[in-house]
Amino acid sequence: MSIKGWIIYNGNLPGTKFLDYAEMVQQAATARNVETTIYKNNELLSLLTENQLSLIPFDEQELPDYAVFADKDIYLARQLELLGIRVFNSANAIEISDDKIATYQYLAAEKLPIPKTIISPKIFFSRTIDSDLLDSVMKEFGLPLIMKEAYGSFGEQVYLLQSKEEIMEKMQDIQEKPYLFQEFVPSSYGKDLRLQVVGNKVVAAMVRTNSDDFRANVTAGGSMETYTPSKAETDLAIAAVKAINADFGGVDLLLGPDNTRLICEVNSNAHIRNLLDCTGINAAEYIMDYILEILS
Ligand SMILES: Nc1ncnc2c1ncn2[C@@H]1O[C@H](COP(=O)(O)OP(=O)(O)O)[C@@H](O)[C@H]1O
Ligand SMILES: [Mg+2]
């Protein structure tokens, strides 16, 4: 097959996690006789002039047919799209996924089950706490409640707050960064489900548990076990990925009351190494099959 692909990851992040993701995708491509090249996002410079968009140092004919985008450099993803390259996931999907507020808006617009959420109104400059806002939020959700920054990962920007004082302190800390308030789902304390969706399939799933923290993230000390999702969980995860217009993604489901499930998050760039270690399933294989099918 002569279609040409690039795999792009972030050149500035410490650690090897993202290169590892890129290499997993490359291996899956090679196994299918498809040639790919791995680039760091900072090796590709988006040039804009009054009569063209381009990518330094490439000529137009050197550009690929598609790119697997293992990064959140949305401007670069969009530059590639404006140059006619199919990007997996799309710039738009990555942008929505990266922003938890936007994600919940798209999920709610599709009437999908999510924890009740209030978006904190935009603040331009730090100022004293809006006490009316705080009263309305507490009236809606009671205590404890969850606050989440729009941008965050590994559970690090997700907070469980027990009192009005704790909430005020957190609002002071977060200042003008975008965030949301959310009902706490106690039945999901330290436990959630991660389902990896590719196209119209759930290809692997895990249950994550943490006995020391309300957050089930593995980075927060959680452990993983392979899991067989029900039809309802499978359908929900696929619908969540579609709601943000992604091709593939890792969906976190919270365990609601009476065995219900609530969508917690859709990760367009979910780590597939953990999933492979836990379940023995390599999502990269499914991702490459999906891409080749879409492009054929
Ligand atoms: N509303 C909630 N109620 C109970 N637990 C929650 C809630 N929201 C998040 N969590 C827990 O916190 C973890 C991290 O939240 P998440 O929104 O997925 O952020 P991150 O992007 O940092 O993983 C989830 O995996 C879940 O265990
Ligand atoms: Mg998460």
Tab-separated table of C-alpha atoms and ligand atoms in Angstrom:
chain	number	residue	atom	x	y	z
A	1	MET	CA	0.000	0.000	0.000
A	2	SER	CA	1.408	3.388	-0.908
A	3	ILE	CA	-0.426	5.653	1.482
A	4	LYS	CA	1.915	7.612	3.646
A	5	GLY	CA	1.381	8.245	7.349
A	6	TRP	CA	2.955	10.360	10.023
A	7	ILE	CA	2.777	9.698	13.730
A	8	ILE	CA	3.170	12.813	15.828
A	9	TYR	CA	3.961	13.113	19.526
A	10	ASN	CA	5.041	15.908	21.819
A	11	GLY	CA	8.729	16.774	21.710
A	12	ASN	CA	8.775	18.682	24.986
A	13	LEU	CA	7.188	16.359	27.489
A	14	PRO	CA	9.503	14.470	29.820
A	15	GLY	CA	9.455	10.665	29.868
A	16	THR	CA	9.022	8.095	27.121
A	17	LYS	CA	5.259	7.469	27.375
A	18	PHE	CA	4.365	9.396	24.241
A	19	LEU	CA	7.186	8.048	22.099
A	20	ASP	CA	6.117	4.611	23.303
A	21	TYR	CA	2.569	5.270	22.060
A	22	ALA	CA	3.937	6.456	18.701
A	23	GLU	CA	6.124	3.340	18.421
A	24	MET	CA	3.213	1.042	19.270
A	25	VAL	CA	1.226	2.594	16.417
A	26	GLN	CA	4.250	2.397	14.099
A	27	GLN	CA	4.741	-1.296	14.853
A	28	ALA	CA	1.098	-1.975	14.080
A	29	ALA	CA	1.480	-0.068	10.795
A	30	THR	CA	4.666	-1.940	9.850
A	31	ALA	CA	2.935	-5.253	10.561
A	32	ARG	CA	0.380	-4.179	7.920
A	33	ASN	CA	3.081	-3.180	5.410
A	34	VAL	CA	2.271	0.477	5.824
A	35	GLU	CA	5.107	2.949	5.963
A	36	THR	CA	4.996	5.600	8.682
A	37	THR	CA	7.378	8.224	10.019
A	38	ILE	CA	7.409	9.440	13.598
A	39	TYR	CA	7.837	13.183	14.197
A	40	LYS	CA	7.892	15.364	17.253
A	41	ASN	CA	5.427	18.224	17.050
A	42	ASN	CA	8.265	20.745	17.347
A	43	GLU	CA	9.959	19.311	14.238
A	44	LEU	CA	7.000	20.526	12.184
A	45	LEU	CA	6.661	24.287	11.986
A	46	SER	CA	3.360	25.727	10.862
A	47	LEU	CA	4.065	28.610	8.496
A	48	LEU	CA	1.323	31.085	7.606
A	49	THR	CA	1.718	33.755	4.966
A	50	GLU	CA	-0.720	35.820	2.955
A	51	ASN	CA	-0.768	33.312	0.135
A	52	GLN	CA	-0.128	29.960	1.713
A	53	LEU	CA	-0.118	27.625	4.668
A	54	SER	CA	2.752	25.197	4.839
A	55	LEU	CA	4.808	23.045	7.086
A	56	ILE	CA	8.508	23.768	7.421
A	57	PRO	CA	10.656	21.917	6.247
A	58	PHE	CA	8.359	19.978	3.876
A	59	ASP	CA	7.255	20.526	0.284
A	60	GLU	CA	3.637	19.884	-0.526
A	61	GLN	CA	4.390	16.564	-2.223
A	62	GLU	CA	6.220	15.313	0.859
A	63	LEU	CA	3.142	15.639	3.046
A	64	PRO	CA	1.443	12.424	4.205
A	65	ASP	CA	-2.087	11.202	3.481
A	66	TYR	CA	-2.866	10.939	7.168
A	67	ALA	CA	-1.416	11.541	10.598
A	68	VAL	CA	-1.920	9.718	13.880
A	69	PHE	CA	-1.850	12.500	16.409
A	70	ALA	CA	-0.538	11.370	19.789
A	71	ASP	CA	-0.330	14.952	21.011
A	72	LYS	CA	-2.571	17.818	22.056
A	73	ASP	CA	-0.964	20.447	19.845
A	74	ILE	CA	-4.308	21.487	18.409
A	75	TYR	CA	-2.881	24.254	16.222
A	76	LEU	CA	-0.548	21.792	14.524
A	77	ALA	CA	-3.366	19.247	14.099
A	78	ARG	CA	-5.479	21.955	12.475
A	79	GLN	CA	-2.610	23.075	10.238
A	80	LEU	CA	-2.318	19.492	8.975
A	81	GLU	CA	-6.062	19.375	8.331
A	82	LEU	CA	-5.975	22.683	6.464
A	83	LEU	CA	-3.257	21.125	4.302
A	84	GLY	CA	-5.652	18.296	3.397
A	85	ILE	CA	-4.255	15.628	5.706
A	86	ARG	CA	-6.690	13.334	7.561
A	87	VAL	CA	-5.786	13.546	11.223
A	88	PHE	CA	-6.700	10.808	13.752
A	89	ASN	CA	-8.156	12.056	16.100
A	90	SER	CA	-9.267	15.291	14.451
A	91	ALA	CA	-8.131	18.636	15.833
A	92	ASN	CA	-11.707	19.277	16.909
A	93	ALA	CA	-12.049	15.981	18.776
A	94	ILE	CA	-8.723	16.502	20.545
A	95	GLU	CA	-9.765	20.016	21.510
A	96	ILE	CA	-13.085	18.889	23.003
A	97	SER	CA	-11.529	15.909	24.769
A	98	ASP	CA	-8.792	18.041	26.273
A	99	ASP	CA	-11.376	20.392	27.785
A	100	LYS	CA	-13.594	18.651	30.360
A	101	ILE	CA	-16.163	21.462	30.270
A	102	ALA	CA	-16.569	21.189	26.494
A	103	THR	CA	-16.685	17.395	26.767
A	104	TYR	CA	-19.596	17.473	29.248
A	105	GLN	CA	-21.432	19.990	27.059
A	106	TYR	CA	-21.228	17.701	24.032
A	107	LEU	CA	-22.192	14.659	26.108
A	108	ALA	CA	-25.164	16.482	27.666
A	109	ALA	CA	-26.246	17.742	24.236
A	110	GLU	CA	-26.530	14.083	23.182
A	111	LYS	CA	-28.538	13.372	26.371
A	112	LEU	CA	-25.904	10.934	27.591
A	113	PRO	CA	-25.694	10.216	31.335
A	114	ILE	CA	-23.106	12.343	33.152
A	115	PRO	CA	-22.727	13.513	36.744
A	116	LYS	CA	-24.679	16.761	37.235
A	117	THR	CA	-22.293	19.595	36.423
A	118	ILE	CA	-22.207	23.392	36.754
A	119	ILE	CA	-19.705	25.370	34.712
A	120	SER	CA	-17.946	28.066	36.679
A	121	PRO	CA	-18.555	31.413	34.937
A	122	LYS	CA	-15.480	32.916	33.329
A	123	ILE	CA	-13.271	35.139	35.453
A	124	PHE	CA	-10.785	37.482	33.808
A	125	PHE	CA	-8.864	38.578	36.864
A	126	SER	CA	-8.557	37.037	40.276
A	127	ARG	CA	-10.989	38.599	42.684
A	128	THR	CA	-12.900	37.789	45.821
A	129	ILE	CA	-15.004	34.628	45.858
A	130	ASP	CA	-18.475	34.876	44.341
A	131	SER	CA	-20.468	33.808	47.365
A	132	ASP	CA	-23.850	33.689	45.557
A	133	LEU	CA	-22.379	31.296	43.040
A	134	LEU	CA	-21.020	29.131	45.812
A	135	ASP	CA	-24.402	29.057	47.591
A	136	SER	CA	-26.205	28.036	44.375
A	137	VAL	CA	-23.674	25.290	43.711
A	138	MET	CA	-23.904	23.928	47.256
A	139	LYS	CA	-27.681	24.034	47.118
A	140	GLU	CA	-27.593	21.997	43.915
A	141	PHE	CA	-25.010	19.379	44.900
A	142	GLY	CA	-24.704	19.376	48.695
A	143	LEU	CA	-21.408	18.313	50.283
A	144	PRO	CA	-18.991	16.891	49.562
A	145	LEU	CA	-18.758	18.008	45.958
A	146	ILE	CA	-16.256	17.714	43.152
A	147	MET	CA	-14.360	20.510	41.452
A	148	LYS	CA	-12.425	19.838	38.242
A	149	GLU	CA	-10.252	22.071	36.202
A	150	ALA	CA	-11.146	22.018	32.511
A	151	TYR	CA	-7.583	20.975	31.670
A	152	GLY	CA	-5.987	18.219	33.678
A	153	SER	CA	-5.004	14.575	33.740
A	154	PHE	CA	-4.019	11.673	35.995
A	155	GLY	CA	-6.663	12.887	38.474
A	156	GLU	CA	-4.316	15.703	39.488
A	157	GLN	CA	-6.754	18.548	38.795
A	158	VAL	CA	-9.827	16.812	40.274
A	159	TYR	CA	-10.766	17.744	43.847
A	160	LEU	CA	-13.181	16.290	46.403
A	161	LEU	CA	-14.181	19.059	48.790
A	162	GLN	CA	-15.872	18.576	52.143
A	163	SER	CA	-16.800	22.079	53.272
A	164	LYS	CA	-17.577	25.576	52.098
A	165	GLU	CA	-14.156	26.678	53.359
A	166	GLU	CA	-12.385	24.018	51.316
A	167	ILE	CA	-14.310	25.045	48.217
A	168	MET	CA	-13.453	28.719	48.716
A	169	GLU	CA	-9.808	27.865	49.168
A	170	LYS	CA	-9.814	25.834	45.961
A	171	MET	CA	-11.550	28.635	44.052
A	172	GLN	CA	-8.773	30.949	45.259
A	173	ASP	CA	-6.101	28.460	44.117
A	174	ILE	CA	-7.592	27.900	40.689
A	175	GLN	CA	-8.252	31.597	40.124
A	176	GLU	CA	-9.021	32.444	36.512
A	177	LYS	CA	-8.381	28.978	35.064
A	178	PRO	CA	-11.594	27.376	33.715
A	179	TYR	CA	-13.222	24.767	35.974
A	180	LEU	CA	-16.495	23.116	36.849
A	181	PHE	CA	-18.427	21.948	39.886
A	182	GLN	CA	-19.870	18.471	39.899
A	183	GLU	CA	-21.994	16.209	42.061
A	184	PHE	CA	-19.894	13.602	43.851
A	185	VAL	CA	-20.891	10.036	42.963
A	186	PRO	CA	-20.159	8.130	46.203
A	187	SER	CA	-20.971	4.703	44.750
A	188	SER	CA	-17.929	5.155	42.489
A	189	TYR	CA	-15.478	6.065	45.275
A	190	GLY	CA	-12.040	4.841	44.166
A	191	LYS	CA	-13.508	2.807	41.338
A	192	ASP	CA	-14.262	3.341	37.663
A	193	LEU	CA	-14.325	1.548	34.323
A	194	ARG	CA	-12.070	2.355	31.383
A	195	LEU	CA	-13.343	1.236	27.987
A	196	GLN	CA	-11.184	1.673	24.898
A	197	VAL	CA	-13.274	2.452	21.841
A	198	VAL	CA	-12.016	2.250	18.254
A	199	GLY	CA	-14.626	3.189	15.638
A	200	ASN	CA	-17.787	1.275	16.457
A	201	LYS	CA	-16.159	-1.211	18.820
A	202	VAL	CA	-14.997	-1.459	22.390
A	203	VAL	CA	-11.721	-3.336	21.941
A	204	ALA	CA	-10.648	-3.700	25.579
A	205	ALA	CA	-11.766	-2.678	29.046
A	206	MET	CA	-10.496	-2.535	32.594
A	207	VAL	CA	-11.882	-1.860	36.013
A	208	ARG	CA	-9.684	0.444	38.065
A	209	THR	CA	-9.746	0.495	41.857
A	210	ASN	CA	-7.989	2.549	44.478
A	211	SER	CA	-8.604	1.883	48.145
A	212	ASP	CA	-6.712	5.011	49.268
A	213	ASP	CA	-8.303	7.746	47.187
A	214	PHE	CA	-11.616	8.646	45.522
A	215	ARG	CA	-9.766	8.806	42.208
A	216	ALA	CA	-9.311	5.520	40.406
A	217	ASN	CA	-6.464	6.775	38.175
A	218	VAL	CA	-3.533	4.386	38.060
A	219	THR	CA	-1.176	7.345	38.450
A	220	ALA	CA	-3.059	8.202	41.681
A	221	GLY	CA	-2.264	4.718	43.010
A	222	GLY	CA	-5.111	2.715	41.462
A	223	SER	CA	-4.774	-0.836	40.218
A	224	MET	CA	-6.266	-2.312	37.061
A	225	GLU	CA	-7.978	-5.536	36.213
A	226	THR	CA	-9.314	-6.702	32.892
A	227	TYR	CA	-13.081	-6.291	32.581
A	228	THR	CA	-15.848	-7.549	30.315
A	229	PRO	CA	-18.271	-4.681	29.746
A	230	SER	CA	-22.015	-5.187	29.450
A	231	LYS	CA	-23.892	-4.265	26.281
A	232	ALA	CA	-25.171	-1.084	27.969
A	233	GLU	CA	-21.628	-0.045	29.000
A	234	THR	CA	-20.306	-0.802	25.520
A	235	ASP	CA	-23.053	1.243	23.847
A	236	LEU	CA	-22.502	4.120	26.240
A	237	ALA	CA	-18.756	4.263	25.606
A	238	ILE	CA	-19.222	4.198	21.829
A	239	ALA	CA	-21.851	6.954	22.061
A	240	ALA	CA	-19.495	9.061	24.204
A	241	VAL	CA	-16.694	8.846	21.629
A	242	LYS	CA	-19.130	9.734	18.837
A	243	ALA	CA	-20.511	12.686	20.832
A	244	ILE	CA	-17.120	14.413	20.671
A	245	ASN	CA	-16.576	13.308	17.070
A	246	ALA	CA	-13.561	11.190	17.876
A	247	ASP	CA	-12.398	8.148	15.903
A	248	PHE	CA	-11.144	6.376	18.998
A	249	GLY	CA	-10.719	7.092	22.673
A	250	GLY	CA	-10.606	5.811	26.220
A	251	VAL	CA	-13.879	6.381	28.069
A	252	ASP	CA	-14.068	6.490	31.874
A	253	LEU	CA	-17.393	5.386	33.330
A	254	LEU	CA	-18.420	6.048	36.924
A	255	LEU	CA	-20.541	3.560	38.808
A	256	GLY	CA	-23.779	5.325	39.625
A	257	PRO	CA	-26.525	4.233	42.011
A	258	ASP	CA	-28.565	1.103	41.129
A	259	ASN	CA	-25.940	-0.152	38.687
A	260	THR	CA	-26.288	2.868	36.421
A	261	ARG	CA	-23.251	4.221	34.591
A	262	LEU	CA	-22.202	7.834	34.153
A	263	ILE	CA	-19.649	9.094	31.653
A	264	CYS	CA	-16.755	10.707	33.497
A	265	GLU	CA	-14.329	11.443	30.716
A	266	VAL	CA	-13.399	10.786	27.077
A	267	ASN	CA	-9.646	10.658	26.455
A	268	SER	CA	-8.830	11.133	22.768
A	269	ASN	CA	-5.191	10.266	23.510
A	270	ALA	CA	-5.650	7.463	26.025
A	271	HIS	CA	-2.560	5.541	27.065
A	272	ILE	CA	-2.702	2.186	25.393
A	273	ARG	CA	0.370	0.677	27.090
A	274	ASN	CA	-1.424	0.258	30.453
A	275	LEU	CA	-4.290	-1.335	28.607
A	276	LEU	CA	-1.966	-3.786	26.844
A	277	ASP	CA	-0.189	-4.683	30.083
A	278	CYS	CA	-3.486	-5.258	31.854
A	279	THR	CA	-5.632	-6.910	29.186
A	280	GLY	CA	-3.112	-8.286	26.673
A	281	ILE	CA	-4.970	-6.329	23.978
A	282	ASN	CA	-3.014	-3.932	21.804
A	283	ALA	CA	-5.342	-1.062	20.837
A	284	ALA	CA	-2.751	0.144	18.296
A	285	GLU	CA	-3.603	-2.869	16.124
A	286	TYR	CA	-7.262	-1.871	16.095
A	287	ILE	CA	-6.403	1.769	15.519
A	288	MET	CA	-4.325	0.933	12.413
A	289	ASP	CA	-7.022	-1.408	11.053
A	290	TYR	CA	-9.580	1.337	11.577
A	291	ILE	CA	-7.436	3.992	9.856
A	292	LEU	CA	-6.748	1.769	6.847
A	293	GLU	CA	-10.441	0.992	6.561
A	294	ILE	CA	-11.412	4.675	6.682
A	295	LEU	CA	-8.785	5.585	4.055
A	296	SER	CA	-9.567	2.706	1.691
B	1	LIG	N1	-18.159	13.162	39.998
B	1	LIG	C1	-17.337	12.225	40.470
B	1	LIG	N2	-17.706	11.429	41.525
B	1	LIG	C2	-16.865	10.477	42.005
B	1	LIG	N3	-15.631	10.249	41.506
B	1	LIG	C3	-15.204	11.005	40.472
B	1	LIG	C4	-16.033	12.024	39.896
B	1	LIG	N4	-15.346	12.608	38.899
B	1	LIG	C5	-14.149	11.993	38.842
B	1	LIG	N5	-14.058	11.019	39.783
B	1	LIG	C6	-12.878	10.158	40.025
B	1	LIG	O1	-11.717	10.914	39.733
B	1	LIG	C7	-10.972	10.318	38.656
B	1	LIG	C8	-10.357	11.395	37.787
B	1	LIG	O2	-11.370	12.186	37.164
B	1	LIG	P1	-11.350	12.510	35.606
B	1	LIG	O3	-12.492	13.434	35.359
B	1	LIG	O4	-11.311	11.259	34.829
B	1	LIG	O5	-9.996	13.350	35.456
B	1	LIG	P2	-8.557	12.952	34.839
B	1	LIG	O6	-8.556	13.495	33.452
B	1	LIG	O7	-7.578	13.662	35.681
B	1	LIG	O8	-8.429	11.450	34.849
B	1	LIG	C9	-11.976	9.435	37.940
B	1	LIG	O9	-11.323	8.366	37.287
B	1	LIG	C10	-12.866	8.949	39.088
B	1	LIG	O10	-12.272	7.867	39.774
B	2	MG	MG	-9.727	10.133	33.783
